[in-house]
Coordinates of C-alpha atoms in Angstrom, one line a residue:
M270 CA -57.8 -100.4 -76.8
A271 CA -58.8 -96.9 -77.9
R272 CA -57.3 -95.5 -74.7
L273 CA -54.0 -97.2 -75.3
E274 CA -53.9 -95.8 -78.8
Q275 CA -54.7 -92.4 -77.3
Q276 CA -51.8 -92.8 -74.8
F277 CA -49.5 -94.0 -77.5
R278 CA -50.3 -90.9 -79.6
E279 CA -49.7 -88.6 -76.6
I280 CA -46.4 -90.4 -75.8
T281 CA -45.4 -90.0 -79.5
A282 CA -46.2 -86.3 -79.5
R283 CA -44.4 -85.9 -76.2
R284 CA -41.3 -87.7 -77.7
N285 CA -41.4 -85.5 -80.8
Q286 CA -41.7 -82.4 -78.5
I287 CA -38.7 -83.6 -76.5
A288 CA -36.7 -84.2 -79.7
Q289 CA -37.5 -80.7 -80.9
E290 CA -36.4 -79.3 -77.5
I291 CA -33.2 -81.4 -77.7
E292 CA -32.5 -80.1 -81.2
R293 CA -33.2 -76.5 -80.1
L294 CA -30.8 -76.9 -77.1
G295 CA -28.2 -78.3 -79.4
E296 CA -28.4 -75.3 -81.6
Q297 CA -28.1 -73.0 -78.5
R298 CA -25.1 -75.0 -77.4
S299 CA -23.5 -74.6 -80.8
R300 CA -24.2 -70.8 -80.6
L301 CA -22.8 -70.7 -77.0
L302 CA -19.7 -72.5 -78.1
A303 CA -19.2 -70.1 -80.9
D304 CA -19.7 -67.2 -78.5
N305 CA -17.2 -68.7 -76.0
I306 CA -14.6 -68.9 -78.7
E307 CA -15.2 -65.3 -79.7
L308 CA -15.1 -64.2 -76.0
D309 CA -11.8 -66.1 -75.5
K310 CA -10.3 -64.3 -78.5
R311 CA -11.5 -61.0 -77.1
A312 CA -10.2 -61.8 -73.6
A313 CA -6.8 -62.7 -75.1
L314 CA -6.8 -59.4 -77.0
L315 CA -7.8 -57.5 -73.9
A316 CA -5.1 -59.2 -71.9
E317 CA -2.5 -58.2 -74.4
Q318 CA -3.8 -54.6 -74.3
I319 CA -3.7 -54.6 -70.5
T320 CA -0.1 -55.9 -70.5
G321 CA 0.8 -53.1 -72.9
L322 CA -1.0 -50.5 -70.8
E323 CA 0.7 -51.7 -67.6
A324 CA 4.1 -51.5 -69.3
R325 CA 3.2 -48.0 -70.5
A326 CA 2.0 -47.1 -66.9
N327 CA 5.3 -48.4 -65.4
E328 CA 7.3 -46.5 -67.9
M329 CA 5.3 -43.3 -67.2
A330 CA 5.7 -43.8 -63.4
A331 CA 9.4 -44.1 -63.9
Q332 CA 9.4 -40.9 -65.9
D333 CA 7.3 -39.2 -63.3
A334 CA 9.8 -40.3 -60.5
A335 CA 12.7 -39.1 -62.6
M336 CA 11.0 -35.7 -63.2
R337 CA 10.2 -35.3 -59.5
E338 CA 13.8 -36.0 -58.6
A339 CA 14.9 -33.4 -61.2
L340 CA 12.3 -30.9 -59.9
H341 CA 13.5 -31.4 -56.3
A342 CA 17.1 -30.9 -57.3
D343 CA 16.1 -27.7 -59.2
E344 CA 14.2 -26.4 -56.1
E345 CA 17.3 -27.1 -53.9
E346 CA 19.5 -25.3 -56.4
L347 CA 17.0 -22.4 -56.6
R348 CA 17.0 -22.2 -52.8
T349 CA 20.7 -22.1 -52.7
L350 CA 20.8 -19.4 -55.4
R351 CA 18.3 -17.3 -53.5
I352 CA 20.4 -17.6 -50.3
A353 CA 23.4 -16.5 -52.2
V354 CA 21.6 -13.6 -53.7
Q355 CA 20.3 -12.5 -50.3
E356 CA 23.8 -12.7 -48.8
S357 CA 25.2 -10.7 -51.8
Q358 CA 22.5 -8.0 -51.3
E359 CA 23.3 -7.8 -47.5
K360 CA 27.0 -7.6 -48.3
R361 CA 26.3 -4.9 -50.9
A362 CA 24.2 -3.0 -48.3
Q363 CA 27.0 -3.2 -45.8
I364 CA 29.5 -2.0 -48.4
E365 CA 27.2 0.9 -49.3
V366 CA 26.8 1.9 -45.6
E367 CA 30.6 1.7 -45.1
L368 CA 31.1 3.8 -48.2
V369 CA 28.7 6.5 -47.0
R370 CA 30.4 6.5 -43.6
K371 CA 33.9 6.8 -45.2
Q372 CA 32.6 9.6 -47.4
A373 CA 31.2 11.4 -44.4
E374 CA 34.4 11.0 -42.5
L375 CA 36.4 12.3 -45.5
K376 CA 34.1 15.3 -45.8
Y377 CA 34.4 16.0 -42.1
L378 CA 38.2 15.8 -42.3
D379 CA 38.2 18.1 -45.3
E380 CA 36.0 20.7 -43.6
T381 CA 38.1 20.5 -40.4
S382 CA 41.3 20.9 -42.4
R383 CA 39.9 23.9 -44.3
K384 CA 38.6 25.5 -41.1
E385 CA 41.6 24.9 -38.8
L386 CA 44.5 24.6 -41.3
N387 CA 43.1 26.7 -44.2
C388 CA 44.0 24.0 -46.8
P389 CA 42.2 21.0 -48.2
V390 CA 43.0 17.6 -46.9
E391 CA 44.6 16.5 -50.3
E392 CA 47.4 19.1 -49.8
L393 CA 48.2 18.2 -46.2
A394 CA 50.7 15.5 -46.9
P395 CA 52.3 14.1 -50.0
G396 CA 51.7 10.5 -51.0
D397 CA 55.2 9.3 -49.8
E398 CA 54.8 10.6 -46.2
T399 CA 54.6 8.0 -43.4
V400 CA 51.2 7.8 -41.9
P401 CA 51.4 7.7 -38.0
D402 CA 49.7 4.8 -36.2
A403 CA 46.4 5.0 -34.4
D404 CA 47.8 5.5 -30.9
A405 CA 49.9 8.5 -32.0
I406 CA 46.9 10.1 -33.7
A407 CA 44.7 9.5 -30.6
E408 CA 47.3 11.1 -28.3
A409 CA 47.8 14.1 -30.6
E410 CA 44.0 14.6 -30.8
Q411 CA 43.7 14.4 -27.0
Q412 CA 46.4 17.0 -26.5
S413 CA 44.8 19.2 -29.1
N414 CA 41.4 18.9 -27.4
E415 CA 43.0 19.7 -24.0
V416 CA 44.7 22.8 -25.3
R417 CA 41.5 23.9 -27.1
G418 CA 39.5 23.4 -24.0
R419 CA 41.9 25.5 -21.9
I420 CA 41.8 28.3 -24.4
E421 CA 38.0 28.3 -24.6
A422 CA 37.8 28.2 -20.8
L423 CA 39.7 31.5 -20.6
G424 CA 37.0 33.2 -22.5
A425 CA 37.1 36.8 -23.5
V426 CA 38.8 39.5 -21.4
N427 CA 36.3 41.0 -18.9
P428 CA 37.1 44.6 -17.8
A429 CA 34.5 44.4 -15.1
A430 CA 35.9 41.3 -13.5
M431 CA 37.1 43.1 -10.4
E432 CA 33.7 44.7 -9.7
E433 CA 32.0 41.4 -10.3
Y434 CA 34.5 39.8 -7.8
Q435 CA 33.8 42.4 -5.2
E436 CA 30.0 41.9 -5.6
A437 CA 30.4 38.2 -5.4
Q438 CA 32.5 38.5 -2.3
Q439 CA 29.9 40.8 -0.6
R440 CA 27.2 38.3 -1.6
Q441 CA 29.2 35.5 -0.1
E442 CA 29.8 37.4 3.1
F443 CA 26.0 38.2 3.3
L444 CA 25.1 34.5 2.7
S445 CA 27.6 33.4 5.3
V446 CA 26.0 35.6 7.9
Q447 CA 22.5 34.4 6.9
R448 CA 23.8 30.8 7.1
Q449 CA 25.2 31.3 10.6
D450 CA 21.9 32.9 11.7
L451 CA 20.0 29.9 10.4
I452 CA 22.4 27.5 12.2
D453 CA 21.9 29.5 15.4
S454 CA 18.1 29.5 14.9
I455 CA 18.1 25.7 14.3
R456 CA 20.2 25.2 17.4
D457 CA 17.9 27.4 19.5
T458 CA 14.8 25.7 18.1
E459 CA 16.2 22.3 18.8
K460 CA 17.0 23.4 22.4
A461 CA 13.5 24.8 22.8
I462 CA 12.0 21.5 21.4
Q463 CA 14.0 19.5 23.9
E464 CA 12.9 21.7 26.8
I465 CA 9.3 21.5 25.6
D466 CA 9.6 17.8 25.2
Q467 CA 11.1 17.5 28.7
V468 CA 8.4 19.7 30.3
S469 CA 5.6 17.9 28.4
R470 CA 6.9 14.5 29.6
Q471 CA 7.0 15.8 33.1
K472 CA 3.5 17.3 32.8
F473 CA 2.2 14.1 31.3
A474 CA 3.7 12.0 34.0
E475 CA 2.2 14.2 36.7
A476 CA -1.2 14.3 35.0
F477 CA -1.1 10.5 34.4
E478 CA -0.3 9.8 38.1
A479 CA -3.0 12.2 39.3
I480 CA -5.7 10.9 36.9
N481 CA -4.7 7.3 37.6
G482 CA -5.1 8.0 41.4
N483 CA -8.5 9.6 40.8
F484 CA -9.5 6.7 38.5
R485 CA -8.7 4.1 41.2
E486 CA -10.7 6.1 43.8
I487 CA -13.8 6.7 41.5
F488 CA -13.7 3.2 40.2
Q489 CA -14.1 1.8 43.7
T490 CA -16.9 4.3 44.3
L491 CA -18.8 3.4 41.2
F492 CA -18.3 -0.4 41.4
G493 CA -18.5 -0.6 45.2
G494 CA -15.1 -2.1 45.4
G495 CA -12.6 -3.7 43.1
T496 CA -9.6 -2.1 41.5
G497 CA -9.1 -0.1 38.3
E498 CA -5.9 1.5 37.0
M499 CA -4.2 2.8 33.8
R500 CA -0.9 1.4 32.6
L501 CA 1.6 2.7 30.1
T502 CA 2.5 0.3 27.4
D503 CA 6.1 1.8 27.2
Q504 CA 7.4 3.2 30.4
E505 CA 10.7 4.4 28.8
N506 CA 9.0 6.5 26.0
L507 CA 6.2 8.5 27.5
A508 CA 5.7 10.6 24.4
E509 CA 5.0 7.5 22.2
S510 CA 3.5 5.2 24.8
G511 CA -0.1 4.0 24.7
I512 CA -2.4 3.6 27.7
D513 CA -4.1 0.3 28.7
I514 CA -7.1 0.4 31.1
V515 CA -7.1 -2.7 33.4
C516 CA -10.1 -3.3 35.6
S517 CA -11.1 -5.8 38.2
P518 CA -14.7 -5.4 39.4
P519 CA -15.6 -7.0 42.7
G520 CA -15.5 -10.8 42.4
K521 CA -13.6 -10.8 39.1
R522 CA -10.0 -11.2 38.2
L523 CA -7.9 -8.4 36.7
Q524 CA -8.5 -8.0 33.0
N525 CA -8.6 -5.5 30.1
V526 CA -11.6 -3.2 29.9
L527 CA -12.5 -4.5 26.5
L528 CA -13.4 -7.9 28.2
L529 CA -15.9 -6.4 30.6
S530 CA -19.7 -6.4 30.1
G531 CA -21.6 -3.5 28.6
G532 CA -22.6 -2.0 32.0
E533 CA -19.1 -2.5 33.4
K534 CA -17.6 -0.8 30.4
A535 CA -20.0 2.2 30.8
L536 CA -19.1 2.5 34.5
A537 CA -15.3 2.3 33.7
A538 CA -15.7 5.0 31.0
V539 CA -17.6 7.2 33.4
A540 CA -14.9 6.6 36.1
L541 CA -12.2 7.6 33.7
L542 CA -14.1 10.7 32.6
M543 CA -14.7 11.8 36.2
A544 CA -11.0 11.2 37.0
I545 CA -10.1 13.6 34.2
F546 CA -12.7 16.2 35.3
R547 CA -11.4 16.0 38.9
Y548 CA -7.9 16.7 37.6
Q549 CA -8.9 19.3 35.0
P550 CA -12.5 20.5 35.7
S551 CA -14.8 21.3 32.7
P552 CA -17.7 23.7 33.0
F553 CA -20.1 21.4 31.1
C554 CA -20.5 17.7 30.4
V555 CA -23.2 16.1 28.3
M556 CA -24.0 12.4 28.9
D557 CA -26.2 10.6 26.5
E558 CA -27.8 7.4 27.8
V559 CA -24.8 6.4 29.9
D560 CA -27.1 4.7 32.4
A561 CA -28.9 2.6 29.9
P562 CA -26.9 -0.6 30.6
L563 CA -26.8 -0.1 34.4
D564 CA -29.0 -1.6 37.0
E565 CA -30.6 0.3 39.9
A566 CA -27.7 -0.1 42.3
N567 CA -25.1 1.1 39.8
I568 CA -27.4 4.0 38.8
G569 CA -27.6 5.1 42.5
R570 CA -23.8 5.1 42.8
L571 CA -23.5 7.0 39.5
T572 CA -26.0 9.7 40.6
R573 CA -24.3 10.2 43.9
L574 CA -21.0 10.7 42.1
L575 CA -22.6 13.2 39.7
Q576 CA -24.0 15.1 42.6
E577 CA -20.6 15.3 44.2
M578 CA -18.9 16.5 41.0
A579 CA -21.7 19.0 40.3
A580 CA -20.0 21.6 42.5
Q581 CA -17.3 22.0 39.7
T582 CA -19.1 20.8 36.5
Q583 CA -22.6 21.2 35.3
F584 CA -23.9 17.8 34.0
I585 CA -26.5 17.5 31.3
V586 CA -27.8 13.9 31.3
I587 CA -30.0 12.5 28.5
T588 CA -31.8 9.5 30.1
H589 CA -35.0 7.4 30.3
S590 CA -34.2 6.1 33.8
K591 CA -36.5 7.4 36.5
R592 CA -33.8 6.8 39.1
T593 CA -31.5 9.2 37.3
M594 CA -34.3 11.7 36.9
E595 CA -34.9 11.7 40.7
A596 CA -31.3 12.9 41.3
A597 CA -31.6 15.9 38.8
Q598 CA -32.0 19.5 39.9
A599 CA -33.9 20.4 36.7
L600 CA -35.8 18.2 34.3
Y601 CA -36.5 19.0 30.7
G602 CA -38.7 16.9 28.4
V603 CA -40.8 17.0 25.3
T604 CA -44.5 16.2 25.4
M605 CA -47.1 15.9 22.7
Q606 CA -50.6 16.6 24.2
E607 CA -52.0 17.1 20.8
P608 CA -51.1 14.9 17.8
G609 CA -48.4 16.6 15.8
V610 CA -47.8 19.4 18.3
S611 CA -44.7 19.1 20.5
R612 CA -44.1 21.2 23.6
L613 CA -41.1 21.6 25.8
V614 CA -41.7 21.0 29.5
S615 CA -39.3 21.9 32.3
V616 CA -39.3 21.3 36.0
R617 CA -36.8 22.7 38.6
F618 CA -36.8 20.5 41.8
N619 CA -34.6 22.8 43.9
A620 CA -37.1 25.7 43.4
A621 CA -40.0 23.5 44.6
E622 CA -37.9 22.5 47.7
A623 CA -37.1 26.2 48.4
A624 CA -40.8 27.2 48.1
A625 CA -41.8 24.4 50.5

Protein backbone atom coordinates (compact mmCIF):
# COMPACT_ATOMS: atom_id res chain seq x y z
CA MET A 1 0.00 0.00 0.00
CA ALA A 2 2.80 2.36 0.88
CA ARG A 3 4.53 1.45 -2.40
CA LEU A 4 1.39 2.29 -4.38
CA GLU A 5 1.15 5.64 -2.64
CA GLN A 6 4.78 6.23 -3.42
CA GLN A 7 4.17 5.38 -7.11
CA PHE A 8 1.09 7.60 -7.15
CA ARG A 9 3.11 10.50 -5.78
CA GLU A 10 5.82 9.94 -8.40
CA ILE A 11 3.22 9.79 -11.16
CA THR A 12 1.61 12.97 -9.87
CA ALA A 13 4.95 14.74 -9.74
CA ARG A 14 5.74 13.51 -13.23
CA ARG A 15 2.37 14.75 -14.47
CA ASN A 16 2.96 18.15 -12.90
CA GLN A 17 6.41 18.28 -14.52
CA ILE A 18 4.92 17.39 -17.90
CA ALA A 19 2.23 20.03 -17.45
CA GLN A 20 4.90 22.63 -16.70
CA GLU A 21 6.85 21.53 -19.77
CA ILE A 22 3.70 21.79 -21.88
CA GLU A 23 3.05 25.24 -20.52
CA ARG A 24 6.67 26.29 -21.25
CA LEU A 25 6.43 24.91 -24.81
CA GLY A 26 3.18 26.81 -25.28
CA GLU A 27 4.88 30.02 -24.24
CA GLN A 28 7.74 29.29 -26.66
CA ARG A 29 5.22 28.58 -29.41
CA SER A 30 3.54 31.90 -28.74
CA ARG A 31 6.88 33.69 -28.89
CA LEU A 32 7.80 31.84 -32.13
CA LEU A 33 4.45 32.80 -33.67
CA ALA A 34 5.11 36.40 -32.76
CA ASP A 35 8.61 36.16 -34.22
CA ASN A 36 7.28 34.58 -37.43
CA ILE A 37 4.80 37.40 -37.83
CA GLU A 38 7.59 39.92 -37.33
CA LEU A 39 9.83 38.05 -39.84
CA ASP A 40 7.01 37.94 -42.39
CA LYS A 41 6.63 41.68 -42.10
CA ARG A 42 10.39 42.21 -42.49
CA ALA A 43 10.46 39.79 -45.48
CA ALA A 44 7.65 41.70 -47.14
CA LEU A 45 9.51 44.95 -46.53
CA LEU A 46 12.75 43.51 -47.89
CA ALA A 47 10.92 42.15 -50.96
CA GLU A 48 9.57 45.63 -51.65
CA GLN A 49 13.09 47.06 -51.25
CA ILE A 50 14.54 44.39 -53.57
CA THR A 51 11.88 45.17 -56.18
CA GLY A 52 12.72 48.85 -55.95
CA LEU A 53 16.43 48.18 -56.19
CA GLU A 54 15.97 45.90 -59.24
CA ALA A 55 13.94 48.59 -60.95
CA ARG A 56 16.66 51.11 -60.08
CA ALA A 57 19.36 48.70 -61.40
CA ASN A 58 17.44 48.18 -64.66
CA GLU A 59 17.07 51.91 -65.03
CA MET A 60 20.80 52.44 -64.39
CA ALA A 61 21.66 49.62 -66.88
CA ALA A 62 19.55 51.31 -69.52
CA GLN A 63 21.29 54.61 -68.79
CA ASP A 64 24.70 52.88 -69.01
CA ALA A 65 23.83 51.31 -72.41
CA ALA A 66 22.63 54.68 -73.68
CA MET A 67 25.81 56.37 -72.44
CA ARG A 68 27.97 53.64 -74.06
CA GLU A 69 26.20 54.12 -77.38
CA ALA A 70 26.68 57.87 -77.09
CA LEU A 71 30.38 57.33 -76.23
CA HIS A 72 30.85 55.03 -79.25
CA ALA A 73 29.20 57.56 -81.51
CA ASP A 74 31.47 60.30 -80.10
CA GLU A 75 34.56 58.11 -80.67
CA GLU A 76 33.53 57.49 -84.29
CA GLU A 77 32.97 61.19 -84.81
CA LEU A 78 36.35 61.94 -83.19
CA ARG A 79 38.05 59.41 -85.46
CA THR A 80 36.42 60.94 -88.51
CA LEU A 81 37.52 64.41 -87.41
CA ARG A 82 41.08 63.23 -86.86
CA ILE A 83 41.19 61.70 -90.37
CA ALA A 84 39.84 64.92 -91.80
CA VAL A 85 42.45 66.94 -89.88
CA GLN A 86 45.26 64.63 -91.13
CA GLU A 87 44.04 64.94 -94.73
CA SER A 88 43.87 68.70 -94.33
CA GLN A 89 47.44 68.78 -92.96
CA GLU A 90 48.72 66.64 -95.84
CA LYS A 91 46.93 68.82 -98.37
CA ARG A 92 48.36 71.92 -96.69
CA ALA A 93 51.87 70.40 -96.83
CA GLN A 94 51.44 69.65 -100.55
CA ILE A 95 50.23 73.18 -101.17
CA GLU A 96 53.23 74.58 -99.27
CA VAL A 97 55.63 72.41 -101.28
CA GLU A 98 53.98 73.47 -104.53
CA LEU A 99 54.15 77.09 -103.42
CA VAL A 100 57.86 76.79 -102.66
CA ARG A 101 58.47 75.13 -106.04
CA LYS A 102 56.53 77.84 -107.87
CA GLN A 103 58.43 80.53 -105.99
CA ALA A 104 61.75 78.86 -106.90
CA GLU A 105 60.71 78.64 -110.56
CA LEU A 106 59.65 82.28 -110.54
CA LYS A 107 62.96 83.30 -108.96
CA TYR A 108 64.89 81.25 -111.54
CA LEU A 109 62.92 82.81 -114.39
CA ASP A 110 63.54 86.27 -112.98
CA GLU A 111 67.29 85.62 -112.65
CA THR A 112 67.42 84.17 -116.17
CA SER A 113 65.51 87.12 -117.55
CA ARG A 114 67.79 89.62 -115.82
CA LYS A 115 70.90 87.73 -116.96
CA GLU A 116 69.96 87.06 -120.58
CA LEU A 117 67.47 89.84 -121.37
CA ASN A 118 68.62 92.49 -118.87
CA CYS A 119 65.12 93.12 -117.56
CA PRO A 120 62.94 91.67 -114.82
CA VAL A 121 60.36 89.08 -115.69
CA GLU A 122 57.46 91.46 -114.80
CA GLU A 123 58.43 93.79 -117.66
CA LEU A 124 58.75 91.13 -120.35
CA ALA A 125 55.14 91.04 -121.46
CA PRO A 126 52.04 93.10 -120.69
CA GLY A 127 49.09 91.41 -119.09
CA ASP A 128 47.02 91.30 -122.32
CA GLU A 129 49.68 89.38 -124.34
CA THR A 130 48.73 85.89 -125.45
CA VAL A 131 50.73 83.23 -123.65
CA PRO A 132 52.10 80.56 -126.05
CA ASP A 133 51.28 76.91 -125.42
CA ALA A 134 53.67 74.42 -123.83
CA ASP A 135 54.76 72.84 -127.14
CA ALA A 136 55.80 76.19 -128.60
CA ILE A 137 57.71 77.07 -125.45
CA ALA A 138 59.51 73.68 -125.46
CA GLU A 139 60.43 74.05 -129.15
CA ALA A 140 61.74 77.58 -128.65
CA GLU A 141 63.74 76.47 -125.62
CA GLN A 142 65.24 73.55 -127.57
CA GLN A 143 66.29 75.85 -130.44
CA SER A 144 67.78 78.28 -127.97
CA ASN A 145 69.78 75.49 -126.29
CA GLU A 146 71.05 74.23 -129.66
CA VAL A 147 72.23 77.69 -130.70
CA ARG A 148 73.85 78.27 -127.30
CA GLY A 149 75.60 74.91 -127.50
CA ARG A 150 76.97 75.64 -130.96
CA ILE A 151 78.24 79.02 -129.81
CA GLU A 152 79.90 77.52 -126.72
CA ALA A 153 81.41 74.74 -128.84
CA LEU A 154 83.26 77.30 -130.96
CA GLY A 155 85.15 78.51 -127.93
CA ALA A 156 87.62 81.33 -127.96
CA VAL A 157 89.81 82.13 -130.97
CA ASN A 158 93.12 80.24 -130.67
CA PRO A 159 95.99 81.87 -132.58
CA ALA A 160 98.17 78.79 -132.10
CA ALA A 161 95.63 76.42 -133.65
CA MET A 162 97.76 75.81 -136.79
CA GLU A 163 100.81 74.87 -134.74
CA GLU A 164 98.73 72.58 -132.55
CA TYR A 165 97.26 70.98 -135.68
CA GLN A 166 100.73 70.34 -137.10
CA GLU A 167 101.89 68.83 -133.80
CA ALA A 168 98.80 66.65 -133.65
CA GLN A 169 99.36 65.56 -137.25
CA GLN A 170 102.98 64.63 -136.53
CA ARG A 171 101.89 62.74 -133.41
CA GLN A 172 99.28 60.92 -135.45
CA GLU A 173 101.81 59.92 -138.10
CA PHE A 174 104.23 58.70 -135.39
CA LEU A 175 101.49 56.66 -133.71
CA SER A 176 100.44 55.22 -137.08
CA VAL A 177 104.01 54.04 -137.70
CA GLN A 178 104.17 52.54 -134.19
CA ARG A 179 100.81 50.83 -134.73
CA GLN A 180 101.99 49.30 -137.98
CA ASP A 181 105.16 48.10 -136.26
CA LEU A 182 103.08 46.49 -133.54
CA ILE A 183 100.85 44.83 -136.13
CA ASP A 184 103.92 43.49 -137.95
CA SER A 185 105.42 42.28 -134.66
CA ILE A 186 102.20 40.52 -133.72
CA ARG A 187 102.04 38.88 -137.15
CA ASP A 188 105.68 37.74 -136.91
CA THR A 189 105.15 36.50 -133.33
CA GLU A 190 102.06 34.52 -134.34
CA LYS A 191 103.98 33.05 -137.27
CA ALA A 192 106.87 32.09 -134.96
CA ILE A 193 104.40 30.57 -132.48
CA GLN A 194 102.83 28.52 -135.26
CA GLU A 195 106.25 27.32 -136.40
CA ILE A 196 107.28 26.50 -132.82
CA ASP A 197 104.00 24.70 -132.25
CA GLN A 198 104.46 22.72 -135.46
CA VAL A 199 108.04 21.81 -134.60
CA SER A 200 107.11 20.94 -131.01
CA ARG A 201 104.29 18.69 -132.24
CA GLN A 202 106.69 16.99 -134.62
CA LYS A 203 109.35 16.59 -131.92
CA PHE A 204 106.78 15.31 -129.47
CA ALA A 205 105.48 12.78 -131.97
CA GLU A 206 109.01 11.58 -132.70
CA ALA A 207 109.90 11.39 -129.01
CA PHE A 208 106.64 9.64 -128.20
CA GLU A 209 107.16 6.99 -130.86
CA ALA A 210 110.79 6.40 -129.84
CA ILE A 211 110.02 6.24 -126.09
CA ASN A 212 106.98 4.05 -126.75
CA GLY A 213 109.15 1.62 -128.74
CA ASN A 214 111.76 1.59 -125.97
CA PHE A 215 109.02 1.08 -123.38
CA ARG A 216 107.65 -1.98 -125.22
CA GLU A 217 111.12 -3.51 -125.42
CA ILE A 218 112.15 -2.77 -121.81
CA PHE A 219 108.73 -3.87 -120.52
CA GLN A 220 109.18 -7.29 -122.07
CA THR A 221 112.72 -7.42 -120.65
CA LEU A 222 111.63 -6.63 -117.07
CA PHE A 223 108.47 -8.72 -117.08
CA GLY A 224 109.92 -11.62 -119.09
CA GLY A 225 107.20 -11.19 -121.70
CA GLY A 226 103.86 -9.47 -121.96
CA THR A 227 103.15 -6.16 -123.64
CA GLY A 228 103.26 -2.56 -122.51
CA GLU A 229 102.63 0.63 -124.44
CA MET A 230 101.67 4.28 -124.16
CA ARG A 231 98.55 5.66 -125.82
CA LEU A 232 97.49 9.22 -126.52
CA THR A 233 94.07 10.20 -125.24
CA ASP A 234 93.58 12.65 -128.14
CA GLN A 235 95.33 11.74 -131.38
CA GLU A 236 94.14 14.92 -133.13
CA ASN A 237 95.50 17.38 -130.55
CA LEU A 238 98.99 16.35 -129.52
CA ALA A 239 99.68 19.53 -127.53
CA GLU A 240 96.69 18.98 -125.21
CA SER A 241 96.55 15.19 -125.28
CA GLY A 242 97.13 13.08 -122.21
CA ILE A 243 99.02 9.77 -122.09
CA ASP A 244 97.62 6.48 -120.84
CA ILE A 245 99.96 3.60 -119.93
CA VAL A 246 98.41 0.24 -120.76
CA CYS A 247 100.18 -2.91 -119.62
CA SER A 248 99.62 -6.62 -120.02
CA PRO A 249 102.00 -8.71 -117.86
CA PRO A 250 102.44 -12.34 -118.88
CA GLY A 251 99.26 -14.28 -118.21
CA LYS A 252 97.08 -11.18 -117.70
CA ARG A 253 94.79 -9.27 -120.01
CA LEU A 254 95.50 -5.73 -121.22
CA GLN A 255 94.62 -3.15 -118.52
CA ASN A 256 95.50 0.26 -117.15
CA VAL A 257 98.69 0.52 -115.12
CA LEU A 258 96.69 1.70 -112.10
CA LEU A 259 95.05 -1.74 -111.90
CA LEU A 260 98.37 -3.58 -111.52
CA SER A 261 99.85 -4.84 -108.27
CA GLY A 262 102.51 -2.91 -106.35
CA GLY A 263 105.43 -4.86 -107.85
CA GLU A 264 103.99 -4.63 -111.36
CA LYS A 265 103.52 -0.88 -110.97
CA ALA A 266 107.12 -0.51 -109.84
CA LEU A 267 108.44 -2.52 -112.82
CA ALA A 268 106.23 -0.56 -115.23
CA ALA A 269 107.47 2.75 -113.79
CA VAL A 270 111.11 1.61 -114.08
CA ALA A 271 110.46 0.47 -117.65
CA LEU A 272 109.06 3.90 -118.56
CA LEU A 273 111.98 5.67 -116.85
CA MET A 274 114.54 3.52 -118.69
CA ALA A 275 112.71 4.09 -121.97
CA ILE A 276 113.07 7.83 -121.46
CA PHE A 277 116.75 7.48 -120.47
CA ARG A 278 117.41 5.40 -123.56
CA TYR A 279 115.94 8.18 -125.72
CA GLN A 280 117.50 11.06 -123.73
CA PRO A 281 120.27 9.78 -121.45
CA SER A 282 120.81 11.39 -118.05
CA PRO A 283 124.19 11.40 -116.28
CA PHE A 284 122.70 10.44 -112.90
CA CYS A 285 119.65 8.59 -111.65
CA VAL A 286 118.72 8.01 -107.97
CA MET A 287 116.34 5.16 -107.11
CA ASP A 288 114.95 4.83 -103.62
CA GLU A 289 113.64 1.38 -102.65
CA VAL A 290 112.31 0.63 -106.16
CA ASP A 291 113.01 -3.10 -105.58
CA ALA A 292 111.10 -3.28 -102.28
CA PRO A 293 107.90 -4.81 -103.79
CA LEU A 294 109.80 -7.12 -106.18
CA ASP A 295 110.61 -10.77 -105.82
CA GLU A 296 114.00 -12.39 -106.54
CA ALA A 297 113.32 -13.06 -110.23
CA ASN A 298 112.14 -9.52 -110.93
CA ILE A 299 115.11 -8.09 -109.00
CA GLY A 300 117.46 -10.15 -111.17
CA ARG A 301 115.93 -8.79 -114.38
CA LEU A 302 116.04 -5.25 -112.96
CA THR A 303 119.72 -5.47 -112.01
CA ARG A 304 120.63 -6.82 -115.44
CA LEU A 305 118.83 -3.88 -117.06
CA LEU A 306 120.62 -1.42 -114.78
CA GLN A 307 123.96 -2.96 -115.68
CA GLU A 308 123.14 -2.53 -119.39
CA MET A 309 122.06 1.10 -118.89
CA ALA A 310 125.08 1.87 -116.68
CA ALA A 311 127.18 2.57 -119.78
CA GLN A 312 125.28 5.86 -120.27
CA THR A 313 123.83 6.66 -116.83
CA GLN A 314 125.27 6.30 -113.34
CA PHE A 315 122.62 4.73 -111.08
CA ILE A 316 122.51 5.31 -107.34
CA VAL A 317 120.17 2.74 -105.77
CA ILE A 318 119.00 2.92 -102.16
CA THR A 319 118.05 -0.62 -101.21
CA HIS A 320 117.93 -3.28 -98.53
CA SER A 321 117.92 -6.18 -100.99
CA LYS A 322 121.04 -8.34 -100.98
CA ARG A 323 120.36 -9.38 -104.58
CA THR A 324 120.50 -5.76 -105.68
CA MET A 325 123.66 -5.13 -103.63
CA GLU A 326 125.36 -8.03 -105.42
CA ALA A 327 124.97 -6.29 -108.78
CA ALA A 328 126.47 -2.99 -107.56
CA GLN A 329 129.99 -1.83 -108.44
CA ALA A 330 130.32 0.13 -105.20
CA LEU A 331 128.48 -0.21 -101.91
CA TYR A 332 128.05 2.54 -99.32
CA GLY A 333 126.47 1.99 -95.91
CA VAL A 334 126.22 3.39 -92.42
CA THR A 335 127.28 1.31 -89.43
CA MET A 336 127.23 1.93 -85.69
CA GLN A 337 129.92 -0.17 -84.02
CA GLU A 338 129.67 1.93 -80.89
CA PRO A 339 126.35 3.14 -79.52
CA GLY A 340 125.65 6.67 -80.68
CA VAL A 341 128.60 6.79 -83.13
CA SER A 342 127.78 6.33 -86.82
CA ARG A 343 130.42 5.63 -89.43
CA LEU A 344 130.27 5.51 -93.21
CA VAL A 345 131.55 2.32 -94.83
CA SER A 346 132.25 1.94 -98.56
CA VAL A 347 133.25 -1.05 -100.70
CA ARG A 348 134.22 -1.05 -104.39
CA PHE A 349 133.72 -4.49 -105.93
CA ASN A 350 135.38 -3.79 -109.27
CA ALA A 351 138.60 -2.75 -107.46
CA ALA A 352 138.66 -6.08 -105.59
CA GLU A 353 138.19 -8.00 -108.86
CA ALA A 354 141.01 -6.05 -110.53
CA ALA A 355 143.36 -6.75 -107.60
CA ALA A 356 142.53 -10.48 -107.79
